[in-house]
């Protein structure tokens, strides 16, 4: 029993690393076609980027199905993925992007830090030059602001190539 609980917790924690890695190298890489919708103003209830949640949920369902069919401990890894999915949805879609029917922005503490970090991610309107790819484990606002400032000072060649891509040094208003 306790071993299974441990597997759920460790799987959820590992998912933060998986999510940050996929966000940086897949969504802001070859998977940008789906993720671009998330860096543009949303026009309806859903965005193409939501398909990533569907893919991860599908994976968790398969793990739970195979695990309950007898392949321990896949069901508990699937449960950890699901737990992470719920936390991710609450923080990312709820808290930061306010996709719930009320408006609440944290004023202090860990939740404020998460909120700020992801606003900094959205301070750059494009595939390149973004900071803060994690969701539940994030750097301090000061560090992220410094990273953005550094990227906002492009070399002359880069500035000439893409003048409109220069990231802003502060997060946009919610
Ligand atoms: Zn992104
Ligand atoms: Zn976002």
mmCIF file of N, CA and C in Angstrom, residues 15-29 32 35 38-39 49 56 84 88 91-92 97 113-114 116-124 126-140 143-144 147-148 151:
data_model
loop_
_atom_site.group_PDB
_atom_site.id
_atom_site.type_symbol
_atom_site.label_atom_id
_atom_site.label_comp_id
_atom_site.label_asym_id
_atom_site.label_seq_id
_atom_site.Cartn_x
_atom_site.Cartn_y
_atom_site.Cartn_z
ATOM 1 N N UNK A 15 6.619 13.960 -13.313
ATOM 2 C CA UNK A 15 5.864 14.590 -14.398
ATOM 3 C C UNK A 15 6.190 16.068 -14.551
ATOM 4 N N UNK A 16 6.590 16.737 -13.458
ATOM 5 C CA UNK A 16 6.969 18.146 -13.569
ATOM 6 C C UNK A 16 8.188 18.272 -14.499
ATOM 7 N N UNK A 17 9.131 17.348 -14.331
ATOM 8 C CA UNK A 17 10.318 17.362 -15.197
ATOM 9 C C UNK A 17 9.918 17.027 -16.637
ATOM 10 N N UNK A 18 9.040 16.035 -16.794
ATOM 11 C CA UNK A 18 8.585 15.652 -18.139
ATOM 12 C C UNK A 18 7.851 16.825 -18.793
ATOM 13 N N UNK A 19 7.005 17.501 -18.012
ATOM 14 C CA UNK A 19 6.220 18.624 -18.550
ATOM 15 C C UNK A 19 7.138 19.782 -18.950
ATOM 16 N N UNK A 20 8.112 20.104 -18.081
ATOM 17 C CA UNK A 20 9.020 21.218 -18.385
ATOM 18 C C UNK A 20 9.857 20.890 -19.628
ATOM 19 N N UNK A 21 10.308 19.636 -19.716
ATOM 20 C CA UNK A 21 11.112 19.217 -20.876
ATOM 21 C C UNK A 21 10.264 19.287 -22.153
ATOM 22 N N UNK A 22 9.048 18.730 -22.087
ATOM 23 C CA UNK A 22 8.213 18.750 -23.299
ATOM 24 C C UNK A 22 7.852 20.177 -23.689
ATOM 25 N N UNK A 23 7.617 21.021 -22.696
ATOM 26 C CA UNK A 23 7.259 22.405 -22.999
ATOM 27 C C UNK A 23 8.410 23.100 -23.737
ATOM 28 N N UNK A 24 9.637 22.872 -23.223
ATOM 29 C CA UNK A 24 10.788 23.569 -23.819
ATOM 30 C C UNK A 24 11.172 22.991 -25.186
ATOM 31 N N UNK A 25 11.232 21.667 -25.272
ATOM 32 C CA UNK A 25 11.820 21.071 -26.473
ATOM 33 C C UNK A 25 10.804 20.534 -27.470
ATOM 34 N N UNK A 26 9.586 20.240 -27.049
ATOM 35 C CA UNK A 26 8.583 19.739 -27.999
ATOM 36 C C UNK A 26 7.619 20.870 -28.369
ATOM 37 N N UNK A 27 6.959 21.444 -27.356
ATOM 38 C CA UNK A 27 5.960 22.487 -27.654
ATOM 39 C C UNK A 27 6.610 23.721 -28.279
ATOM 40 N N UNK A 28 7.793 24.119 -27.753
ATOM 41 C CA UNK A 28 8.515 25.247 -28.365
ATOM 42 C C UNK A 28 9.506 24.740 -29.402
ATOM 43 N N UNK A 29 9.324 23.506 -29.870
ATOM 44 C CA UNK A 29 10.169 22.927 -30.912
ATOM 45 C C UNK A 29 9.279 22.456 -32.053
ATOM 46 N N UNK A 32 5.380 23.140 -32.079
ATOM 47 C CA UNK A 32 4.928 24.529 -31.960
ATOM 48 C C UNK A 32 3.570 24.759 -32.625
ATOM 49 N N UNK A 35 1.121 24.374 -30.012
ATOM 50 C CA UNK A 35 1.339 25.246 -28.854
ATOM 51 C C UNK A 35 1.188 26.723 -29.198
ATOM 52 N N UNK A 38 -1.601 28.639 -27.880
ATOM 53 C CA UNK A 38 -1.573 29.035 -26.472
ATOM 54 C C UNK A 38 -0.833 30.361 -26.269
ATOM 55 N N UNK A 39 0.001 30.732 -27.241
ATOM 56 C CA UNK A 39 0.720 32.005 -27.160
ATOM 57 C C UNK A 39 0.022 33.070 -28.007
ATOM 58 N N UNK A 49 -3.723 23.856 -28.477
ATOM 59 C CA UNK A 49 -2.769 23.417 -27.451
ATOM 60 C C UNK A 49 -3.392 22.434 -26.450
ATOM 61 N N UNK A 56 -1.664 13.485 -22.995
ATOM 62 C CA UNK A 56 -1.171 13.035 -21.681
ATOM 63 C C UNK A 56 -2.256 12.248 -20.938
ATOM 64 N N UNK A 84 -0.809 14.781 -11.274
ATOM 65 C CA UNK A 84 -0.082 15.936 -11.812
ATOM 66 C C UNK A 84 -0.978 16.727 -12.764
ATOM 67 N N UNK A 88 -1.662 20.582 -12.498
ATOM 68 C CA UNK A 88 -1.286 21.417 -13.635
ATOM 69 C C UNK A 88 -2.489 22.225 -14.115
ATOM 70 N N UNK A 91 -3.339 25.042 -11.612
ATOM 71 C CA UNK A 91 -2.374 26.149 -11.595
ATOM 72 C C UNK A 91 -2.316 26.852 -12.945
ATOM 73 N N UNK A 92 -2.135 26.073 -14.010
ATOM 74 C CA UNK A 92 -1.907 26.686 -15.319
ATOM 75 C C UNK A 92 -3.187 27.235 -15.942
ATOM 76 N N UNK A 97 -4.303 31.295 -16.277
ATOM 77 C CA UNK A 97 -5.072 31.731 -17.451
ATOM 78 C C UNK A 97 -6.553 31.956 -17.155
ATOM 79 N N UNK A 113 4.186 33.149 -6.735
ATOM 80 C CA UNK A 113 5.437 32.855 -7.435
ATOM 81 C C UNK A 113 5.149 32.055 -8.711
ATOM 82 N N UNK A 114 4.247 31.051 -8.612
ATOM 83 C CA UNK A 114 3.881 30.256 -9.791
ATOM 84 C C UNK A 114 3.198 31.137 -10.818
ATOM 85 N N UNK A 116 3.401 34.425 -11.260
ATOM 86 C CA UNK A 116 4.359 35.348 -11.887
ATOM 87 C C UNK A 116 5.242 34.632 -12.901
ATOM 88 N N UNK A 117 5.749 33.452 -12.492
ATOM 89 C CA UNK A 117 6.683 32.723 -13.365
ATOM 90 C C UNK A 117 6.028 32.432 -14.703
ATOM 91 N N UNK A 118 4.768 32.008 -14.685
ATOM 92 C CA UNK A 118 4.142 31.680 -15.963
ATOM 93 C C UNK A 118 3.740 32.932 -16.739
ATOM 94 N N UNK A 119 3.452 34.034 -16.027
ATOM 95 C CA UNK A 119 3.244 35.295 -16.757
ATOM 96 C C UNK A 119 4.532 35.686 -17.476
ATOM 97 N N UNK A 120 5.675 35.450 -16.824
ATOM 98 C CA UNK A 120 6.964 35.744 -17.476
ATOM 99 C C UNK A 120 7.141 34.870 -18.715
ATOM 100 N N UNK A 121 6.672 33.612 -18.645
ATOM 101 C CA UNK A 121 6.758 32.751 -19.833
ATOM 102 C C UNK A 121 5.992 33.388 -20.986
ATOM 103 N N UNK A 122 4.864 33.989 -20.683
ATOM 104 C CA UNK A 122 4.028 34.583 -21.735
ATOM 105 C C UNK A 122 4.434 36.019 -22.074
ATOM 106 N N UNK A 123 5.512 36.530 -21.445
ATOM 107 C CA UNK A 123 5.960 37.884 -21.762
ATOM 108 C C UNK A 123 6.526 37.952 -23.175
ATOM 109 N N UNK A 124 6.916 36.805 -23.715
ATOM 110 C CA UNK A 124 7.444 36.756 -25.074
ATOM 111 C C UNK A 124 6.382 36.117 -25.956
ATOM 112 N N UNK A 126 6.135 34.459 -28.743
ATOM 113 C CA UNK A 126 6.674 33.690 -29.859
ATOM 114 C C UNK A 126 7.298 32.419 -29.373
ATOM 115 N N UNK A 127 7.872 31.693 -30.343
ATOM 116 C CA UNK A 127 8.461 30.388 -30.062
ATOM 117 C C UNK A 127 9.806 30.543 -29.367
ATOM 118 N N UNK A 128 10.564 31.582 -29.778
ATOM 119 C CA UNK A 128 11.938 31.743 -29.291
ATOM 120 C C UNK A 128 12.018 32.765 -28.156
ATOM 121 N N UNK A 129 13.064 32.618 -27.344
ATOM 122 C CA UNK A 129 13.381 33.631 -26.342
ATOM 123 C C UNK A 129 12.537 33.577 -25.078
ATOM 124 N N UNK A 130 11.715 32.534 -24.911
ATOM 125 C CA UNK A 130 10.870 32.453 -23.713
ATOM 126 C C UNK A 130 11.685 31.970 -22.511
ATOM 127 N N UNK A 131 11.193 32.280 -21.315
ATOM 128 C CA UNK A 131 11.808 31.779 -20.078
ATOM 129 C C UNK A 131 10.740 30.983 -19.323
ATOM 130 N N UNK A 132 11.201 30.242 -18.311
ATOM 131 C CA UNK A 132 10.297 29.542 -17.379
ATOM 132 C C UNK A 132 9.356 28.539 -18.062
ATOM 133 N N UNK A 133 9.858 27.314 -18.256
ATOM 134 C CA UNK A 133 9.068 26.280 -18.931
ATOM 135 C C UNK A 133 8.401 25.320 -17.956
ATOM 136 N N UNK A 134 8.824 25.366 -16.677
ATOM 137 C CA UNK A 134 8.196 24.501 -15.676
ATOM 138 C C UNK A 134 6.879 25.107 -15.209
ATOM 139 N N UNK A 135 6.139 24.355 -14.385
ATOM 140 C CA UNK A 135 4.837 24.840 -13.934
ATOM 141 C C UNK A 135 4.714 24.887 -12.420
ATOM 142 N N UNK A 136 5.190 23.841 -11.741
ATOM 143 C CA UNK A 136 5.046 23.786 -10.284
ATOM 144 C C UNK A 136 6.365 24.027 -9.562
ATOM 145 N N UNK A 137 7.482 23.887 -10.295
ATOM 146 C CA UNK A 137 8.802 24.206 -9.749
ATOM 147 C C UNK A 137 9.352 25.325 -10.615
ATOM 148 N N UNK A 138 9.431 26.532 -10.053
ATOM 149 C CA UNK A 138 9.809 27.684 -10.874
ATOM 150 C C UNK A 138 10.880 28.526 -10.189
ATOM 151 N N UNK A 139 11.594 29.295 -11.010
ATOM 152 C CA UNK A 139 12.609 30.204 -10.468
ATOM 153 C C UNK A 139 11.921 31.453 -9.908
ATOM 154 N N UNK A 140 12.685 32.221 -9.116
ATOM 155 C CA UNK A 140 12.113 33.419 -8.505
ATOM 156 C C UNK A 140 11.861 34.484 -9.579
ATOM 157 N N UNK A 143 15.026 36.288 -10.788
ATOM 158 C CA UNK A 143 15.878 35.530 -11.722
ATOM 159 C C UNK A 143 15.257 35.546 -13.111
ATOM 160 N N UNK A 144 13.942 35.337 -13.195
ATOM 161 C CA UNK A 144 13.280 35.283 -14.501
ATOM 162 C C UNK A 144 13.328 36.638 -15.195
ATOM 163 N N UNK A 147 16.708 37.061 -16.627
ATOM 164 C CA UNK A 147 16.854 36.247 -17.848
ATOM 165 C C UNK A 147 16.184 36.931 -19.032
ATOM 166 N N UNK A 148 14.996 37.483 -18.808
ATOM 167 C CA UNK A 148 14.286 38.164 -19.889
ATOM 168 C C UNK A 148 15.042 39.397 -20.360
ATOM 169 N N UNK A 151 17.854 38.526 -22.568
ATOM 170 C CA UNK A 151 17.406 38.154 -23.911
ATOM 171 C C UNK A 151 16.848 39.345 -24.671
#
